[in-house]
Amino acid sequence: MHRWSKLFIPTLREAPADAEVASHKFLLRAGYIRQLGAGIYNYLFLGQRSLNKIIAIVRDEMDKIGQEFLLPGILPKDPWVESGRWTGMGDNMFRLQDRKGAELCLGMTHEEIMTGIARNELRSYKQLPQIWYQIQTKYRDEPRPKSGLLRVRQFTMKDSYSFDLNAAGLDTSYKLHDQAYRNIFTRSGLKFVVVDADSGAMGGSQSQEFMVYTDAGEDLIVSCPVCRYAANLEKATSKLEPVTEMEPTGDGMPELVHTPGCASIADVAAFFKISPASDIKCVAYMALKHGGPDSKSGSKPDTWHGVATFLRGDHQVNETKLLGAIGAAELRTMQADELEKYLHGPAGYLGPVGLQHDAKPLGDGLTVIVDKSLEGRKNLVCGANKLDYHLRNVTPGRDFTWTLSADIRSVNEGEACPVDDCDGKLVVGKAVEVGHIFKLGDRYTASMGARVLDENGKEVTPIMGCYGIGIERILTAAIEQSNDANGFWLPSTIAPFQVVVTVTNIGDAALKETGEKLAVALEDAGIDVVLDDRDERAGVKFKDADLVGIPYRINVGKKAASGLVELVSRAKAQSTDVALDAVVHEVKARIQEEQLLLKAD
RNA sequence: CGGGGCGUAGCGCAGCCUGGUAGCGCAUCUGCUUUGGGAGCAGAGGGCCGGGGGUUCGAAUCCCUCCGCCCCGACCA
């Protein structure tokens, strides 16, 4: 029996000043966590208890489709060199040396290690498929930890890895995870959406994220209120309204126009009396390409390449899409001297006409990427690569060419849903990512040389999927979606306790005994209960109960003498009088009803 | 990494500009009263004022430096 008077539940009346988002404030105030450093937290009793419940759900569902492993958190350098990620992970990887000077890192993910096991142990197609998972601490040196447990440098992750003989097998493993994840998040009481996600620059054919809408989230989700379309902004597309073509002037060929001081899209649009959609915007980058693995030095040196992107003036470059289109690892914008070198012009007056460009992305010269939305347009305006001059009557394809044409822009709210026959208008919302499933392909099995014999005795490379769930983010998202001024309430499946029995006046021996007996009865009924037996005023105990996320409270107070107690649903802030001998049954019914509702969604 | 802010008791803050050896509220401990929504009264404990260096007779306060934490940005020239 858990007695509050003996527990360490350090609740705070006020939140520390540096907590911004609701979940951060309440996790601190409710005594779930305490901060140790930037993005590093101590989990106290209530926090750990809730996380353990989440982990139990995850384990229960994962055991239905896979096998639990536990890999080390501290990892040697070699596997990372083999996969090319020793350099590829950059500064996000915590690195250290042992006493001999050998290099090690703290695990931020385990594709290399799992693939290493597969390579060493799997020999035959008969051993496939395999799904291996673990629930383990991950370390990532985030550039900017923030928002309490939402973006941290140490966290708990369920990560799993599937190995299959072929694409059909991978599809099965992927679907198994999809269903397991839906079960996990449903049982955890989250209102989530599944969205199409970017599958990354390197390999990967399909990817979905499990998202919970909240303003505290860092991801932007595009969705259609009419059909079921939903995608991460990094991946989302839309149907564009056709732009009315501009009439050519003069002979219809590019014409140099003096545009003094018109360095922004708005200036140019005003000068030519056109919409920004008819101006060509240029955003120029230096793109980092990883050298890849090298048997001698560990990895070949990284290289920087000039990339110029052109798109409609009213559109935004989507760097994730751009990275994928050109196969680069990182981007930074060009400096003035680089603009001069690659585009021979100053910022504000850059354009595509007359540029020499590479035939393939990331060559020795300049890579020119044009957004799809410019194809087929005519008589546009663009910079002339000359201070205070622009060109008009510019027609893509006729007046300039490119290395690659691709979708490199972010959709805007209000654009038309990309689904055929759907006329919905897209909306954009903030969300937090709680899970991600990903068809990896042979990215790791190939580079690390994992092979099995197929039924014809031929060597083949197994293909992989990888799948992650952020354990703490389930807790965080649950708090974000259910809180008010007084605190938060968790689904009874993941709450540290399902019920708190509050004895309003512990000095009253009869009340105390009633509370004790009730708590025992609840426990016997399989309900996770804590007895608030503190010698505090009733108000203090009520406030704490409202704060700490326990979904049900039973007040044992004045009416107990006449055989009644109060049953309070925290979510509904609703109190009902129930006969003492019926309350166990009633609580149980409510908890069961809650689970049924979750499953029904 | 760039910009901004902050660091004084467990938490929230004042004091700093204009140097004189630290204060308020909450919390904690003791006693009495109180006991259904963060009680009242009385008393008590708790601080190398983030670290180091400097200026000064004297530094929480001024200067230098380091560290830590928070927020914004790190795509539209």
XYZ file of C-alpha atoms (C1' of nucleotides) in Angstrom:
678
model
C 0.000 0.000 0.000
C 1.369 3.362 -1.011
C 0.916 6.040 1.635
C 1.462 9.568 0.448
C 2.839 10.551 3.840
C 5.792 8.208 3.256
C 6.377 9.008 -0.422
C 8.697 11.572 -1.962
C 6.386 13.687 -4.081
C 7.895 17.172 -3.967
C 5.133 19.317 -5.431
C 5.755 22.974 -6.104
C 3.266 25.751 -5.709
C 5.074 27.787 -8.336
C 6.871 26.574 -11.428
C 10.523 27.478 -11.904
C 10.789 30.550 -14.084
C 12.548 28.836 -16.964
C 9.760 26.357 -17.671
C 7.767 27.474 -20.696
C 5.524 24.716 -22.008
C 2.724 23.179 -19.949
C 4.221 19.716 -19.681
C 7.550 21.104 -18.481
C 5.907 23.227 -15.797
C 3.661 20.467 -14.579
C 6.284 17.739 -14.613
C 8.345 19.954 -12.329
C 5.458 21.131 -10.172
C 4.068 17.628 -9.773
C 7.421 16.306 -8.619
C 7.878 13.958 -11.596
C 11.261 15.322 -12.639
C 14.060 17.650 -11.642
C 16.561 19.187 -14.000
C 20.210 18.231 -13.718
C 21.610 20.040 -16.753
C 20.529 21.364 -20.137
C 18.390 18.590 -21.603
C 19.274 16.228 -18.739
C 16.719 15.304 -16.103
C 16.373 13.240 -12.951
C 13.208 11.166 -12.988
C 11.696 11.012 -9.504
C 9.172 8.573 -8.112
C 6.006 9.631 -9.928
C 7.817 10.254 -13.206
C 9.569 6.926 -13.221
C 6.391 5.142 -12.184
C 4.506 6.612 -15.123
C 7.324 5.888 -17.552
C 7.429 2.305 -16.310
C 3.752 1.945 -17.152
C 4.341 3.305 -20.634
C 7.267 0.932 -21.076
C 5.084 -1.986 -19.967
C 2.554 -1.167 -22.676
C 5.284 -0.803 -25.287
C 6.861 -4.079 -24.243
C 3.541 -5.882 -24.240
C 2.761 -4.805 -27.802
C 6.289 -5.263 -29.113
C 6.554 -8.774 -27.707
C 3.684 -9.693 -30.017
C 5.776 -8.929 -33.088
C 9.422 -9.041 -32.043
C 12.101 -10.042 -29.587
C 13.576 -7.834 -26.903
C 17.338 -7.260 -26.824
C 19.458 -4.851 -24.849
C 22.470 -3.365 -26.569
C 25.137 -1.268 -24.864
C 24.813 2.462 -24.472
C 28.526 2.967 -24.898
C 29.741 1.979 -28.346
C 33.083 1.548 -30.098
C 33.958 3.660 -33.111
C 34.436 0.925 -35.720
C 30.850 0.077 -36.688
C 30.180 3.772 -37.186
C 33.164 4.152 -39.460
C 31.932 1.191 -41.504
C 28.541 2.754 -42.071
C 30.011 6.190 -42.715
C 28.169 7.729 -39.801
C 31.163 8.346 -37.528
C 31.484 11.594 -39.427
C 27.901 11.604 -40.694
C 26.397 12.114 -37.258
C 28.463 15.229 -36.740
C 28.262 17.075 -33.465
C 25.059 15.359 -32.416
C 27.089 12.376 -31.278
C 28.592 12.348 -27.807
C 32.144 11.089 -28.165
C 34.677 9.976 -25.601
C 37.988 8.167 -25.266
C 38.954 5.297 -23.052
C 42.199 5.172 -21.051
C 44.081 3.850 -24.051
C 42.889 6.680 -26.219
C 40.495 4.498 -28.222
C 37.478 6.406 -29.450
C 33.961 5.557 -28.332
C 30.578 7.185 -28.511
C 27.324 7.151 -26.586
C 24.596 5.448 -28.573
C 22.163 7.764 -30.299
C 20.632 4.931 -32.361
C 21.614 1.341 -33.022
C 21.338 0.495 -36.722
C 25.047 -0.274 -36.916
C 25.078 -2.535 -33.897
C 21.946 -4.454 -34.842
C 23.216 -4.827 -38.402
C 26.498 -6.094 -37.004
C 24.655 -8.833 -35.145
C 22.717 -9.683 -38.288
C 25.897 -9.845 -40.328
C 27.629 -12.110 -37.848
C 24.755 -14.440 -37.170
C 22.263 -14.581 -40.035
C 23.196 -16.965 -42.837
C 20.013 -18.268 -44.419
C 16.714 -16.964 -45.672
C 15.211 -19.532 -43.321
C 16.253 -17.302 -40.399
C 14.248 -14.404 -41.778
C 12.288 -12.404 -40.977
C 13.640 -11.065 -37.710
C 12.353 -8.183 -35.613
C 14.643 -7.140 -32.779
C 13.838 -4.371 -30.376
C 15.121 -2.757 -27.233
C 14.020 -0.154 -24.730
C 17.081 1.797 -23.916
C 18.634 5.129 -23.073
C 19.747 7.228 -26.008
C 22.218 10.093 -25.971
C 22.098 12.950 -28.457
C 23.988 16.192 -28.105
C 21.134 18.358 -29.333
C 22.153 21.826 -30.450
C 19.300 23.241 -28.460
C 17.609 21.181 -25.769
C 14.275 22.736 -24.855
C 10.757 22.424 -23.536
C 11.394 20.102 -20.612
C 11.302 16.468 -21.687
C 10.306 17.316 -25.250
C 13.791 17.839 -26.642
C 16.510 16.449 -24.434
C 20.006 15.028 -24.634
C 19.290 11.805 -22.808
C 16.029 9.955 -23.225
C 14.467 6.521 -23.383
C 13.670 5.053 -26.741
C 12.056 1.892 -27.929
C 13.921 1.159 -31.134
C 13.392 -1.849 -33.317
C 14.960 -3.190 -36.456
C 13.555 -5.642 -38.959
C 15.494 -7.853 -41.344
C 13.723 -9.313 -44.341
C 14.635 -11.151 -47.491
C 12.788 -8.859 -49.850
C 10.508 -5.867 -50.209
C 7.368 -7.891 -49.601
C 8.797 -9.121 -46.322
C 9.792 -5.612 -45.308
C 6.301 -4.466 -46.089
C 4.938 -7.058 -43.678
C 7.355 -6.062 -40.906
C 6.488 -2.418 -41.506
C 2.769 -3.101 -41.285
C 3.249 -5.122 -38.097
C 4.928 -2.094 -36.571
C 2.265 0.225 -37.867
C -0.379 -1.813 -36.049
C 1.725 -2.248 -32.896
C 2.284 1.502 -32.759
C -1.387 2.258 -33.185
C -2.090 -0.144 -30.315
C 0.591 1.412 -28.125
C -0.503 5.005 -28.603
C -4.159 4.110 -28.267
C -3.552 2.250 -25.043
C -1.478 5.192 -23.824
C -4.508 7.400 -24.320
C -3.041 9.668 -26.981
C -5.014 11.367 -29.710
C -2.553 10.857 -32.532
C -2.381 11.157 -36.285
C -0.224 9.184 -38.672
C 1.458 11.258 -41.331
C 3.659 10.671 -44.330
C 7.186 11.705 -43.493
C 10.390 12.434 -45.262
C 12.334 9.222 -45.705
C 15.683 10.912 -45.804
C 18.418 11.595 -48.266
C 19.972 8.172 -47.923
C 17.867 5.265 -49.054
C 14.540 4.653 -47.481
C 11.367 4.274 -49.445
C 8.521 4.801 -47.028
C 8.177 6.466 -43.709
C 5.383 7.482 -41.381
C 5.361 9.507 -38.221
C 2.956 9.218 -35.319
C 2.163 12.721 -34.198
C 0.206 14.341 -31.397
C -1.123 17.804 -32.106
C 0.087 20.388 -29.590
C 1.400 23.908 -29.762
C 4.421 22.736 -27.810
C 5.430 20.544 -30.758
C 8.266 21.386 -33.076
C 6.992 19.674 -36.202
C 4.548 21.200 -38.642
C 1.865 18.897 -39.955
C -0.096 19.536 -43.109
C -3.510 17.954 -43.244
C -6.656 18.058 -45.298
C -9.912 18.506 -43.387
C -11.857 16.887 -46.228
C -9.969 13.694 -46.991
C -7.521 11.773 -44.831
C -4.381 13.314 -46.276
C -1.790 14.206 -43.640
C 1.940 14.751 -44.027
C 4.860 16.355 -42.346
C 5.614 19.765 -43.818
C 8.978 18.311 -44.801
C 7.155 15.979 -47.150
C 3.771 17.545 -47.901
C 2.742 18.583 -51.390
C -0.220 20.444 -52.800
C -2.011 21.249 -56.012
C -1.171 24.770 -57.114
C -3.630 27.145 -58.671
C -2.411 28.090 -62.156
C -0.860 31.537 -62.238
C -2.178 33.835 -64.920
C 0.545 34.171 -67.481
C 2.097 37.537 -67.900
C 2.002 39.252 -71.239
C 5.444 39.618 -72.795
C 6.786 43.079 -73.554
C 8.728 44.108 -76.650
C 9.938 41.128 -78.638
C 9.176 38.779 -75.719
C 12.824 38.004 -75.128
C 14.643 38.718 -71.835
C 15.004 42.411 -71.295
C 17.348 44.119 -68.844
C 15.541 46.591 -66.581
C 17.115 49.103 -64.219
C 15.607 48.409 -60.766
C 17.536 50.536 -58.310
C 17.131 49.481 -54.683
C 14.753 46.616 -55.456
C 16.500 43.868 -53.498
C 13.507 42.071 -52.019
C 10.658 40.108 -53.549
C 8.227 42.756 -52.343
C 10.262 45.580 -53.941
C 10.452 43.792 -57.264
C 6.783 42.893 -57.297
C 5.882 46.502 -56.583
C 8.285 47.833 -59.198
C 6.970 45.616 -61.995
C 3.407 45.659 -60.665
C 3.342 41.860 -60.633
C 2.455 39.299 -58.015
C 5.383 37.669 -56.186
C 4.293 34.434 -57.874
C 5.667 35.814 -61.140
C 9.035 36.730 -59.696
C 11.758 34.103 -59.510
C 13.327 33.910 -56.085
C 16.878 32.688 -55.677
C 18.206 31.092 -52.500
C 21.846 30.048 -52.770
C 23.475 27.485 -50.505
C 26.714 25.756 -49.834
C 25.888 22.070 -49.458
C 27.970 19.594 -47.506
C 28.485 16.168 -49.011
C 29.877 13.428 -46.834
C 32.918 11.652 -48.199
C 31.644 8.218 -47.279
C 33.567 5.308 -45.813
C 37.196 4.735 -46.651
C 39.111 1.632 -45.668
C 42.285 3.486 -44.787
C 41.421 6.741 -43.076
C 37.988 5.774 -41.785
C 36.210 8.149 -44.083
C 36.932 10.325 -47.072
C 36.904 14.048 -46.439
C 33.626 15.959 -46.646
C 33.229 18.475 -49.459
C 31.252 21.696 -49.925
C 29.409 22.476 -53.156
C 27.595 25.522 -54.484
C 23.856 25.118 -54.991
C 21.488 27.738 -56.362
C 17.760 27.177 -55.962
C 15.087 29.005 -57.898
C 11.438 29.098 -57.026
C 8.388 31.298 -57.027
C 8.744 34.496 -55.083
C 5.859 33.587 -52.798
C 7.269 30.154 -51.956
C 9.726 28.947 -49.334
C 12.597 26.562 -49.770
C 12.069 23.330 -47.875
C 15.577 22.367 -46.876
C 14.673 18.788 -46.107
C 13.312 18.326 -49.620
C 16.332 20.095 -51.065
C 18.767 17.896 -49.154
C 16.947 14.848 -50.449
C 16.893 16.127 -54.026
C 20.631 16.736 -54.192
C 21.824 14.031 -51.804
C 23.597 16.389 -49.421
C 23.992 16.184 -45.660
C 23.944 19.819 -44.596
C 23.172 23.260 -45.952
C 24.240 26.741 -45.118
C 23.482 29.894 -47.021
C 26.150 31.397 -49.255
C 28.227 34.342 -48.103
C 28.638 37.411 -50.292
C 32.008 36.251 -51.687
C 30.508 32.873 -52.541
C 27.580 34.513 -54.306
C 30.087 36.444 -56.375
C 32.074 33.308 -57.142
C 29.186 31.038 -58.114
C 26.497 33.426 -59.372
C 28.570 36.482 -60.251
C 26.038 38.761 -58.634
C 25.000 40.393 -55.370
C 22.247 39.311 -53.001
C 18.879 40.645 -54.035
C 19.655 40.551 -57.755
C 20.355 36.868 -58.320
C 18.848 35.016 -61.248
C 19.191 31.832 -63.296
C 19.809 33.317 -66.738
C 23.309 32.757 -68.083
C 24.502 30.523 -65.263
C 26.835 27.645 -66.058
C 25.685 24.601 -64.137
C 26.798 21.068 -63.448
C 25.168 18.187 -65.257
C 24.732 16.278 -61.996
C 24.127 17.580 -58.469
C 27.135 18.455 -56.338
C 29.773 18.571 -59.060
C 32.753 20.911 -59.153
C 30.783 23.926 -60.356
C 27.312 25.144 -59.489
C 24.277 22.930 -59.030
C 21.119 24.668 -60.230
C 17.858 23.368 -58.765
C 14.551 24.667 -60.045
C 11.311 24.074 -58.235
C 8.713 22.172 -60.240
C 6.300 25.055 -59.983
C 8.457 27.125 -62.351
C 8.249 24.602 -65.158
C 5.846 25.659 -67.903
C 5.713 29.262 -66.702
C 6.441 32.134 -69.087
C 7.528 35.766 -69.047
C 8.745 35.884 -65.474
C 10.945 38.377 -63.673
C 14.277 37.473 -62.102
C 17.503 39.028 -60.914
C 20.127 39.796 -63.571
C 23.130 38.894 -61.399
C 24.012 42.559 -61.531
C 23.430 45.182 -58.862
C 20.204 47.142 -59.416
C 19.121 45.182 -62.491
C 16.452 42.587 -63.144
C 15.315 40.727 -66.268
C 11.765 40.384 -67.525
C 10.227 38.134 -70.174
C 12.183 35.243 -68.726
C 10.850 31.801 -69.652
C 12.257 28.733 -67.916
C 13.658 26.142 -70.320
C 14.057 28.684 -73.097
C 16.142 31.280 -71.318
C 17.838 29.091 -68.764
C 18.283 25.431 -67.908
C 19.048 23.531 -64.739
C 20.772 20.579 -63.188
C 17.587 19.235 -61.712
C 13.968 20.184 -61.405
C 12.348 18.976 -58.221
C 9.773 19.749 -55.536
C 11.867 21.766 -53.110
C 9.270 24.088 -51.626
C 7.110 24.016 -48.512
C 3.381 24.062 -48.997
C 1.441 26.952 -47.554
C -1.744 26.799 -45.544
C -4.799 27.178 -47.743
C -3.328 25.501 -50.808
C -5.340 22.721 -52.396
C -5.085 19.164 -51.135
C -2.840 17.086 -53.427
C -5.179 14.089 -53.415
C -6.950 13.543 -56.737
C -10.584 14.617 -56.745
C -10.247 16.215 -53.298
C -10.975 19.926 -53.181
C -10.027 20.462 -49.534
C -7.830 23.347 -48.410
C -4.747 22.304 -46.476
C -4.265 23.357 -42.882
C -0.997 23.453 -40.970
C -0.682 22.537 -37.292
C 2.070 22.024 -34.740
C 2.661 18.550 -33.397
C 5.106 16.468 -31.440
C 6.485 13.277 -32.896
C 6.023 10.274 -30.615
C 6.873 7.512 -33.060
C 8.399 6.896 -36.444
C 8.417 3.859 -38.707
C 10.797 3.694 -41.612
C 11.621 1.395 -44.485
C 15.381 1.613 -44.539
C 16.277 -0.685 -47.420
C 19.842 -1.972 -47.661
C 21.588 1.194 -46.511
C 23.275 -0.590 -43.585
C 23.138 -4.235 -44.583
C 24.883 -3.403 -47.865
C 27.535 -1.083 -46.487
C 28.289 -3.440 -43.626
C 28.198 -6.570 -45.769
C 25.327 -8.534 -44.255
C 24.386 -11.415 -46.565
C 22.166 -14.465 -46.470
C 21.633 -17.269 -48.938
C 18.211 -17.344 -50.563
C 16.340 -20.500 -51.491
C 18.383 -20.776 -54.693
C 21.633 -20.692 -52.815
C 22.368 -17.198 -54.033
C 23.776 -14.485 -51.757
C 21.376 -11.637 -51.135
C 21.445 -8.567 -48.935
C 18.623 -8.486 -46.377
C 16.657 -5.293 -46.245
C 15.897 -3.427 -43.099
C 13.315 -1.337 -41.438
C 13.827 0.757 -38.339
C 11.194 1.958 -35.936
C 11.334 4.264 -32.935
C 9.173 5.440 -30.054
C 10.094 8.193 -27.630
C 8.973 6.936 -24.229
C 9.150 10.279 -22.433
C 7.366 11.937 -25.312
C 4.332 9.751 -24.730
C 4.146 11.127 -21.196
C 4.831 14.673 -22.369
C 2.262 14.527 -25.140
C -0.336 13.105 -22.765
C 0.203 16.044 -20.412
C 0.104 18.558 -23.244
C -3.230 17.234 -24.402
C -4.834 17.123 -20.932
C -4.104 19.987 -18.579
C -5.719 23.024 -17.035
C -4.760 25.781 -14.632
C -4.588 23.388 -11.677
C -2.537 20.595 -13.189
C -2.969 17.676 -15.544
C -4.608 14.291 -15.762
C -3.243 11.176 -17.362
C -5.062 8.234 -18.883
C -5.400 5.583 -16.179
C -3.141 3.282 -18.222
C -0.082 5.471 -17.832
C -0.825 7.476 -14.685
C 1.511 6.762 -11.761
C -1.596 5.862 -9.778
C -5.115 5.328 -11.013
C -6.832 6.508 -7.861
C -5.938 8.634 -4.867
C -7.951 8.093 -1.725
C -7.980 11.402 0.091
C -8.792 11.270 3.771
C -9.832 14.840 4.400
C -9.004 14.833 8.080
C -6.455 12.213 9.069
C -6.803 13.226 12.714
C -10.252 11.614 12.708
C -9.590 7.981 13.571
C -12.808 6.734 12.013
C -12.133 8.518 8.719
C -8.594 7.243 8.695
C -9.721 3.682 9.158
C -12.362 4.020 6.440
C -9.727 5.354 4.061
C -7.300 2.573 4.867
C -9.901 -0.113 4.313
C -11.044 1.469 1.069
C -7.506 1.659 -0.251
C -6.957 -2.011 0.553
C -10.219 -2.926 -1.159
C -9.197 -1.003 -4.277
C -5.827 -2.663 -4.277
C -7.463 -6.067 -3.973
C -9.584 -5.194 -6.973
C -6.429 -4.673 -9.032
C -6.546 -0.890 -8.981
C -3.371 1.091 -8.523
C -4.076 3.286 -5.537
C -2.291 5.740 -3.284
C -3.708 6.713 0.092
C -3.269 10.369 0.924
C -2.853 10.001 4.672
C -0.921 13.198 5.224
C -1.679 15.361 8.198
C -2.516 18.305 5.978
C -5.548 20.452 5.478
C -8.033 19.065 2.991
C -7.378 21.922 0.564
C -3.697 21.082 0.326
C -4.451 17.471 -0.477
C -7.062 18.408 -3.074
C -4.673 20.786 -4.781
C -1.922 18.191 -4.910
C -4.308 15.543 -6.201
C -5.434 17.867 -8.997
C -1.856 18.667 -9.872
C -0.131 15.319 -10.167
C -1.990 13.576 -12.968
C -3.985 10.918 -11.092
C -7.248 10.487 -13.014
C -9.587 9.576 -10.136
C -9.903 10.740 -6.567
C -12.068 9.416 -3.784
C -12.694 11.811 -0.925
C -13.312 10.194 2.419
C -14.764 12.998 4.503
C -17.837 14.290 6.267
C -20.312 12.066 4.484
C -18.427 8.888 5.345
C -20.410 8.630 8.576
C -23.539 8.158 6.480
C -21.814 5.641 4.220
C -20.992 7.964 1.328
C -17.742 8.996 -0.344
C -17.107 11.340 -3.272
C -15.739 10.035 -6.532
C -14.048 12.756 -8.569
C -13.093 12.406 -12.221
C -10.183 14.745 -12.724
C -10.706 15.077 -16.472
C -14.304 16.136 -16.119
C -13.790 17.975 -12.820
C -16.933 16.150 -11.792
C -17.780 14.885 -8.348
C -20.450 12.329 -7.485
C -21.482 10.835 -4.177
C -21.187 7.056 -4.153
C -21.999 4.543 -1.463
C -18.833 3.407 0.250
C -19.487 -0.240 -0.502
C -20.109 0.473 -4.197
C -17.222 2.783 -4.947
C -14.675 0.091 -5.827
C -17.004 -1.297 -8.410
C -17.783 2.182 -9.723
C -14.111 3.152 -10.111
C -13.376 -0.076 -11.880
C -16.256 0.525 -14.249
C -15.034 4.003 -15.059
C -11.517 2.819 -15.767
C -12.830 0.101 -18.039
C -15.097 2.533 -19.826
C -12.127 4.800 -20.406
C -10.166 1.978 -22.070
C -13.094 1.056 -24.270
C -13.374 4.635 -25.462
C -9.673 4.667 -26.254
C -9.948 1.517 -28.294
C -13.023 2.765 -30.104
C -11.165 5.772 -31.488
C 27.053 28.723 -33.911
C 24.643 34.097 -33.951
C 21.434 37.323 -30.958
C 18.955 38.380 -26.301
C 18.096 37.412 -21.095
C 19.211 35.440 -16.436
C 22.417 33.400 -12.244
C 21.147 36.432 -4.654
C 18.000 30.668 0.935
C 14.432 24.692 -1.580
C 10.926 27.838 -5.142
C 9.461 32.885 -6.861
C 11.820 37.539 -6.523
C 13.912 42.647 -4.575
C 18.658 44.867 -3.670
C 23.088 46.291 -8.326
C 22.181 52.087 -11.805
C 24.343 55.708 -7.158
C 29.988 50.300 -3.363
C 29.498 50.372 3.380
C 29.151 43.323 4.557
C 21.776 40.873 2.382
C 16.092 41.292 2.342
C 10.637 39.956 1.007
C 6.795 36.121 -0.111
C 6.115 30.932 -0.249
C 8.356 26.461 1.596
C 11.062 24.113 6.094
C 11.430 23.299 11.758
C 9.009 24.209 16.973
C 4.621 25.575 19.818
C -0.528 26.880 20.189
C -5.084 27.497 17.523
C -7.385 25.624 13.037
C -9.190 21.309 9.859
C -13.547 20.462 2.616
C -9.816 23.863 -2.007
C -2.411 25.600 -1.100
C -4.869 28.294 7.262
C -3.678 32.032 11.593
C -0.427 33.734 15.408
C 4.381 33.463 17.781
C 9.291 31.903 17.366
C 13.537 29.504 14.758
C 16.915 27.576 11.118
C 18.763 28.242 6.350
C 23.104 32.402 1.760
C 31.632 31.627 -0.154
C 25.102 36.853 -3.699
C 27.553 30.892 -10.074
C 33.504 30.439 -10.136
C 38.138 33.037 -10.653
C 40.794 37.539 -11.159
C 40.973 42.908 -10.759
C 39.727 48.153 -8.909
C 38.882 49.968 -3.810
C 40.024 51.202 3.018
C 35.670 48.281 1.690
C 32.407 44.611 -3.858
C 26.055 41.013 -4.411
C 26.808 46.072 -6.437
C 32.125 48.622 -10.704
C 35.764 46.141 -14.487
C 37.839 41.562 -16.872
C 37.264 36.461 -17.571
C 35.303 31.660 -17.252
C 31.064 28.524 -16.238
C 25.927 27.391 -16.114
C 20.778 27.946 -17.504
C 16.555 29.960 -20.465
C 14.475 32.147 -24.941
C 14.756 33.529 -30.221
C 17.349 32.549 -34.628
C 20.485 29.475 -37.383
C 16.082 29.229 -45.398
C 13.573 34.160 -48.295
C 19.412 38.159 -49.060
